[in-house]
Short mmCIF file of C-alpha atoms in Angstrom, two decimals:
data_model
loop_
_atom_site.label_atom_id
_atom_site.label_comp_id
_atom_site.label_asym_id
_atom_site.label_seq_id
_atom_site.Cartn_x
_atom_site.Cartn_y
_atom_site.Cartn_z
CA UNK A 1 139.11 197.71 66.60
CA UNK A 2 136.73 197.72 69.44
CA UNK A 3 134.89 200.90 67.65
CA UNK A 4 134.06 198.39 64.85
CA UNK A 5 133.05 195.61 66.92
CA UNK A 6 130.26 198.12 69.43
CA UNK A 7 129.59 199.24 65.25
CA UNK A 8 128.42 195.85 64.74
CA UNK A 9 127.10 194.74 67.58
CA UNK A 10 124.85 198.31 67.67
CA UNK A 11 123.98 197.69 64.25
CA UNK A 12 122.72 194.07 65.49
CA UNK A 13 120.58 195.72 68.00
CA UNK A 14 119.26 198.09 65.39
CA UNK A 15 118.10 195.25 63.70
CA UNK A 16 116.41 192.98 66.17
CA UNK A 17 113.31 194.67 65.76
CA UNK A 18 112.93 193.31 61.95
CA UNK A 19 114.26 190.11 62.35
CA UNK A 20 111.92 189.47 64.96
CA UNK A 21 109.13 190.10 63.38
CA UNK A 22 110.62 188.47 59.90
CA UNK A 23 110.55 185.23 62.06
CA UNK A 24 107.38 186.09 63.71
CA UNK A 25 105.86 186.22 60.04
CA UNK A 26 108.00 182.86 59.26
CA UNK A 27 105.98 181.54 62.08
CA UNK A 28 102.90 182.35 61.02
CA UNK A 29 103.11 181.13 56.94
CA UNK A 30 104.13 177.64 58.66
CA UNK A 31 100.28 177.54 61.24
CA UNK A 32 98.73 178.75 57.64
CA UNK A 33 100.37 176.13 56.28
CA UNK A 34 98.95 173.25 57.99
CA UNK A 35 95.98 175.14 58.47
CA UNK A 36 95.39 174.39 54.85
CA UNK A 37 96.38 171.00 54.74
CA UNK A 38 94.37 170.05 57.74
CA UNK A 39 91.29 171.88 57.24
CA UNK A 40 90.63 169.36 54.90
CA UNK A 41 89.74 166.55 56.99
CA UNK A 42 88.06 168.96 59.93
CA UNK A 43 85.33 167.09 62.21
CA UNK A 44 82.50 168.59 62.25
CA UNK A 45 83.06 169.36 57.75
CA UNK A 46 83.94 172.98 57.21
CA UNK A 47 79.50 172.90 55.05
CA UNK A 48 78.68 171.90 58.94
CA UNK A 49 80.74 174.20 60.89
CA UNK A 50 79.21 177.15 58.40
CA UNK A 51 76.03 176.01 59.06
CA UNK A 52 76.20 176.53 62.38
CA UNK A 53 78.37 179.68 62.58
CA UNK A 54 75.30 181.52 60.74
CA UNK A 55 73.07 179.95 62.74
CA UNK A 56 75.11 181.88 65.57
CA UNK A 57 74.72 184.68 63.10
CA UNK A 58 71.51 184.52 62.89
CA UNK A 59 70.93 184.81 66.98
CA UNK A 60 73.02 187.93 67.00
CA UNK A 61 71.11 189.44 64.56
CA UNK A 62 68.00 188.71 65.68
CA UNK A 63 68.47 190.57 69.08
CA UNK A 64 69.18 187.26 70.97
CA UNK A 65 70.42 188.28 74.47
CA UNK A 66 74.26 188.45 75.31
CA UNK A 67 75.64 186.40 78.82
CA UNK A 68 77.42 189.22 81.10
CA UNK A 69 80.92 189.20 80.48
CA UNK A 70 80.85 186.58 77.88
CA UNK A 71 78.91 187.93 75.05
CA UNK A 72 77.48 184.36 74.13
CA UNK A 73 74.14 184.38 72.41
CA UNK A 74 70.58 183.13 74.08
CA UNK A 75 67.95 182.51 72.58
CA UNK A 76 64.76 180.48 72.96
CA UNK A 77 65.91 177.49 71.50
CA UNK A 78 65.24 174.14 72.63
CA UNK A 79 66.99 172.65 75.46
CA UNK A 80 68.39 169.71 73.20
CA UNK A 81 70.11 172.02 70.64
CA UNK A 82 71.27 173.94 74.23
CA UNK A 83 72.81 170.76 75.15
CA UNK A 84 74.18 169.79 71.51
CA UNK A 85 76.05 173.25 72.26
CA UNK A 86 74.63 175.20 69.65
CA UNK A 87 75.40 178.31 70.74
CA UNK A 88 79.43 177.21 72.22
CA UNK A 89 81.37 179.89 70.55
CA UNK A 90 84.64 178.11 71.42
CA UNK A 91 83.57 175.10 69.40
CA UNK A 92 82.51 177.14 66.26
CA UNK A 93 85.09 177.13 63.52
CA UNK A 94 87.11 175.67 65.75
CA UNK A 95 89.91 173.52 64.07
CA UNK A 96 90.87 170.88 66.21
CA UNK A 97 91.07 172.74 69.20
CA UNK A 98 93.97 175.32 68.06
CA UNK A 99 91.34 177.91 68.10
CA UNK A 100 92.19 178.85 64.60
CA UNK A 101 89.25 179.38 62.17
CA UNK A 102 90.99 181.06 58.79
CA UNK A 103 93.16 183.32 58.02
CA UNK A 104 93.41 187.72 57.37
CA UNK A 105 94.95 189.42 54.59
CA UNK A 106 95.23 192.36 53.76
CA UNK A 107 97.95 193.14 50.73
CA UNK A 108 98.74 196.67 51.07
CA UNK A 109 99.24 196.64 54.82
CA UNK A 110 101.39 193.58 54.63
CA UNK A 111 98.95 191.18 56.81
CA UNK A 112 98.31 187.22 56.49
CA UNK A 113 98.26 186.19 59.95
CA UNK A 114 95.50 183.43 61.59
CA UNK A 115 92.31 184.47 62.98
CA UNK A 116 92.01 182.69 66.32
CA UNK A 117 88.31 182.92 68.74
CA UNK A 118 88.21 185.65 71.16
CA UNK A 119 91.23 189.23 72.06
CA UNK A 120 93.19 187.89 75.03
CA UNK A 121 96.12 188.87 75.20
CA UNK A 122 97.87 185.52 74.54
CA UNK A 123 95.67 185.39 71.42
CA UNK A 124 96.48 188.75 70.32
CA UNK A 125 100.52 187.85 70.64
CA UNK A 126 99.40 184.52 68.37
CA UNK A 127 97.82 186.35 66.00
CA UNK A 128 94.33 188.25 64.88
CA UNK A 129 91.36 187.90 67.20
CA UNK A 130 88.05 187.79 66.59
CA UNK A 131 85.72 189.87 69.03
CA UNK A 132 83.44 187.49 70.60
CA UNK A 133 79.56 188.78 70.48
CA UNK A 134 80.32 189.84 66.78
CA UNK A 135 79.12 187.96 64.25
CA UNK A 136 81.76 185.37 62.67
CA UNK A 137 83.27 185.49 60.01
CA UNK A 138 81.19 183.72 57.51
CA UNK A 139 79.03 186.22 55.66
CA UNK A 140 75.63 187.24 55.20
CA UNK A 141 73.35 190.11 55.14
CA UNK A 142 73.31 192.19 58.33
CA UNK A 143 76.69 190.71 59.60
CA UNK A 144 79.76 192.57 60.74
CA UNK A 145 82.87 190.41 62.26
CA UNK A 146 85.36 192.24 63.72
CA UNK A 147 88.96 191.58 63.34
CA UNK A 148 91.48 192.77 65.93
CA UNK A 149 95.48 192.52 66.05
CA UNK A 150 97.88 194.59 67.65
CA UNK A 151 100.05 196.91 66.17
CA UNK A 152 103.63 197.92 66.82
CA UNK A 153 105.03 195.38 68.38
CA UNK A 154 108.35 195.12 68.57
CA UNK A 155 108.57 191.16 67.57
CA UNK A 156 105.84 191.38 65.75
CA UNK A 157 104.31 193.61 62.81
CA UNK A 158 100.61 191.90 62.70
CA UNK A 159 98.02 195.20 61.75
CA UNK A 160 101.16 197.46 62.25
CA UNK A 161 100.61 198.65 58.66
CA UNK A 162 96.39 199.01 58.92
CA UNK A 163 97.16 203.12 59.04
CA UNK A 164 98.10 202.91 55.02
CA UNK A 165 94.75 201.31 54.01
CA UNK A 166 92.27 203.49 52.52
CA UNK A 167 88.52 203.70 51.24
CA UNK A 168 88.70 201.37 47.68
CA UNK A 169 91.89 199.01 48.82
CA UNK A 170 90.69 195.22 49.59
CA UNK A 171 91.27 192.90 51.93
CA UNK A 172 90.12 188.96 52.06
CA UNK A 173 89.58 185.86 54.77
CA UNK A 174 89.69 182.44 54.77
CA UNK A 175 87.46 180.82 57.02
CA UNK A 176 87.69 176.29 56.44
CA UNK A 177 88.39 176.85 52.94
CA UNK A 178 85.68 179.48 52.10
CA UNK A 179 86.92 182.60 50.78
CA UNK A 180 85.49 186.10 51.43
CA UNK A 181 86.73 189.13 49.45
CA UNK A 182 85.76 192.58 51.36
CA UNK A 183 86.69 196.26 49.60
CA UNK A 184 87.04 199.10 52.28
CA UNK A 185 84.26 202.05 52.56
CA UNK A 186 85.05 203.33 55.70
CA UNK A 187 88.13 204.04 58.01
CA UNK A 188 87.70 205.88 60.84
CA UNK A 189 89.54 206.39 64.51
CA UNK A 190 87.71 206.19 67.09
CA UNK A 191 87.55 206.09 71.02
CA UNK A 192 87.70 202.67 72.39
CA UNK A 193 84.21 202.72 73.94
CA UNK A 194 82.65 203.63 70.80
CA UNK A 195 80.71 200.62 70.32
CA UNK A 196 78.19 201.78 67.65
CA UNK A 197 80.81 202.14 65.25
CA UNK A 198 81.01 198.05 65.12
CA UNK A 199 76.88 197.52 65.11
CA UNK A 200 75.75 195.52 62.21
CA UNK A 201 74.06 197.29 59.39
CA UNK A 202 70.87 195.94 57.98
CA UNK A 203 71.19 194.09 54.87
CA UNK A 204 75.09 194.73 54.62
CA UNK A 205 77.96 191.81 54.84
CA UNK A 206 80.67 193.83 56.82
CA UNK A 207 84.06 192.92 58.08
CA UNK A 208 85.66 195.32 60.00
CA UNK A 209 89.42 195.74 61.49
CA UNK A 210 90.36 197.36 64.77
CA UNK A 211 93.77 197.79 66.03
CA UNK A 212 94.75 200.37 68.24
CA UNK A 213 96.12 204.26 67.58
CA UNK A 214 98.86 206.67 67.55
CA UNK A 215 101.89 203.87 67.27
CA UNK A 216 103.09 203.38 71.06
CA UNK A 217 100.22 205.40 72.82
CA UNK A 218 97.47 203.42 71.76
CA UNK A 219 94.60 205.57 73.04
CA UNK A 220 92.12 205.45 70.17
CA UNK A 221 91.13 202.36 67.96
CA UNK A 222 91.45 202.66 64.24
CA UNK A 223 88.37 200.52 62.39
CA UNK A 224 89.21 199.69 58.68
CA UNK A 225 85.37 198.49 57.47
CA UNK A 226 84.98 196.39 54.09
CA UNK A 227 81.82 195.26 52.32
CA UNK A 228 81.33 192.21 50.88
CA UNK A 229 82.31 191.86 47.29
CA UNK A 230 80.73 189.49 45.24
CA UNK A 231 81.57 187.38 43.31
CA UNK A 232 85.11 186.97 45.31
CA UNK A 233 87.75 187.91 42.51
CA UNK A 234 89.59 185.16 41.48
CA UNK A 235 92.88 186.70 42.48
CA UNK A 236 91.94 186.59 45.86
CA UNK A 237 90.19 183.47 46.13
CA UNK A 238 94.01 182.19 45.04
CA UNK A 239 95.92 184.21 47.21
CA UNK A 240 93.79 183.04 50.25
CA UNK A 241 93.94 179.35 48.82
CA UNK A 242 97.50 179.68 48.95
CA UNK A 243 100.74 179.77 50.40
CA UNK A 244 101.71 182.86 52.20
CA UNK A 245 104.04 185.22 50.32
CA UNK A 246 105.32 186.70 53.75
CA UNK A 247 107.49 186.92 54.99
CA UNK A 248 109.29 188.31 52.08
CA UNK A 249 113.09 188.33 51.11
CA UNK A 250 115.67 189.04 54.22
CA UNK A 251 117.21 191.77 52.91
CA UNK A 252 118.44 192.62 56.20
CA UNK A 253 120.27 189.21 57.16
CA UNK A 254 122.65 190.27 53.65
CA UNK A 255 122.91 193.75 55.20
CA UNK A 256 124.32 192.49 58.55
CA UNK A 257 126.33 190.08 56.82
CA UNK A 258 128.06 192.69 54.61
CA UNK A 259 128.68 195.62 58.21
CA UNK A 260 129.36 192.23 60.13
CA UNK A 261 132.12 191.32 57.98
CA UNK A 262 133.32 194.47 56.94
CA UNK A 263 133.33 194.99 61.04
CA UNK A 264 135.68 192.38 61.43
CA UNK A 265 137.80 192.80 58.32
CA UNK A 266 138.42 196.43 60.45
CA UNK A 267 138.88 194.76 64.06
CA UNK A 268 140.96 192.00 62.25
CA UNK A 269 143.18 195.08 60.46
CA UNK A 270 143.35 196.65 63.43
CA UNK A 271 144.35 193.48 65.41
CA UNK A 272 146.89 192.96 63.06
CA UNK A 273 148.41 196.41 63.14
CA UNK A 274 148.85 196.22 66.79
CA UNK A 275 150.34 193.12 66.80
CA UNK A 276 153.26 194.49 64.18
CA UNK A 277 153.85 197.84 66.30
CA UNK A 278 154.15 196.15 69.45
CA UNK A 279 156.65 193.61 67.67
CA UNK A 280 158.37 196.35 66.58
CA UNK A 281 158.70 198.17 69.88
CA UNK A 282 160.34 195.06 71.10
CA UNK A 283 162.73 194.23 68.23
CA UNK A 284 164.62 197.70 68.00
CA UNK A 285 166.42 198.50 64.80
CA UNK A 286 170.34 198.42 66.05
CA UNK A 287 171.51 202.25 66.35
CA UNK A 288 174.92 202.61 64.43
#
């Protein structure tokens, strides 16, 4: 009996891991979700909010000059456009404050998750990050945005899956509504420092997506770069229109069910059996 109860209750630790991250993925359908039904009546409009994201762009690319520690673009603009907060990343694709401004995915490596503004680390357990002092994620010749999320978390399964993506496979975002379809030409590992390998390339439209290398030591950075495809395939202008398909099916709450109750149909045997022998050792047959 208590064999098949530590069976079940190991077997229940076994599975944490995926039903964590099944909920974690639950979690995330439900902010994409009202991400999409909210979007919709966003202040500034998602035309404005573009227009000024590549104006941000267009600062970056231009060799405008980065603020220590905060990589935010200056330029020679005008003081009123300064004061209008032109160049406020935080307020740039910015839906109401959540810090969300679209949405990742990335079929074969089982990733739709948000894309929130900058890589804390409280961002990073929300969701994707963008890297702040990269261009956002709207486009355009000479752009790369980078994309970070962590991998192998235990709650969580995020870019835990980016390893199985190779040169040819796409990937698309959703940034207020617009899609972008990307197809992958490069994926490399590299060392953390290594910021060349995330420079913009002239007269590209790259996306690129970082997440960190081997599973559980995490000492190099894996970058997964697409290239703008145009025009975005209709398949993926629907998928990134749409509701999530993760997480999918919980196969693994019917498995626990079935060990769970074929763990206590055993303990509940073996309950039972006890109960008759030790009735029996008190209710001796008569001896003739």
């Amino acid at each position: 009996m208590i064999s098949a109860i530590l069976a079940v209750v190991g077997f229940a630790v076994l599975l944490y891991p995926t039903a964590a991250s099944w909920t974690h993925q639950y979690h995330q359908a439900s902010i994409i979700d009202t991400f999409h039904e909210e979007v919709k009546h966003a202040e500034p409009s998602g035309v404005e909010q573009f227009r000024q994201a590549r104006r941000y762009n267009d600062a970056l690319t231009s060799g405008a000059r980065l603020a220590p520690n905060a990589n935010i673009p200056l330029s020679d603009v005008k003081e009123t456009e300064s004061a209008l907060g032109l160049w406020d990343y935080e307020d740039i694709l910015n839906l109401y404050n959540t810090g969300i401004m679209g949405r990742v995915l990335v079929p074969k490596a089982d990733v739709d998750v948000p894309i929130y503004h900058g890589t804390s680390e409280n961002t990073l357990l929300k969701g994707a990050g963008h890297l702040q002092g990269t261009s956002l994620p709207v486009g355009g010749a000479g752009t790369r945005a980078v994309i970070t999320a962590h991998r192998g978390l235990a709650e969580a399964t995020m870019f835990t899956h980016l390893d199985k993506i190779e040169v040819g496979d796409d990937f698309s975002l959703n940034i207020f509504e617009e899609v972008l379809a990307y197809r992958v030409i490069e994926v490399q590992v590299v060392e953390p420092e290594d910021s060349e390998a995330i420079k913009p390339v002239e007269g590209k439209d790259l996306v690129t997506l970082v997440t960190c290398t081997p599973l559980g030591i995490n000492t190099q950075r894996i970058l997964v770069t697409g290239e703008r495809i145009y025009p975005t395939p209709a398949k993926d202008e629907a998928a990134a229109k749409g509701p999530s398909n993760l997480p999918h099916f919980p196969w693994f709450a019917i498995v626990y069910a079935v060990v769970f109750i074929s763990g206590m149909t055993i303990a509940g045997h073996s309950l039972l059996t006890i109960i008759a022998i030790k009735k029996g050792n008190q209710n001796p047959a008569h001896r003739p």
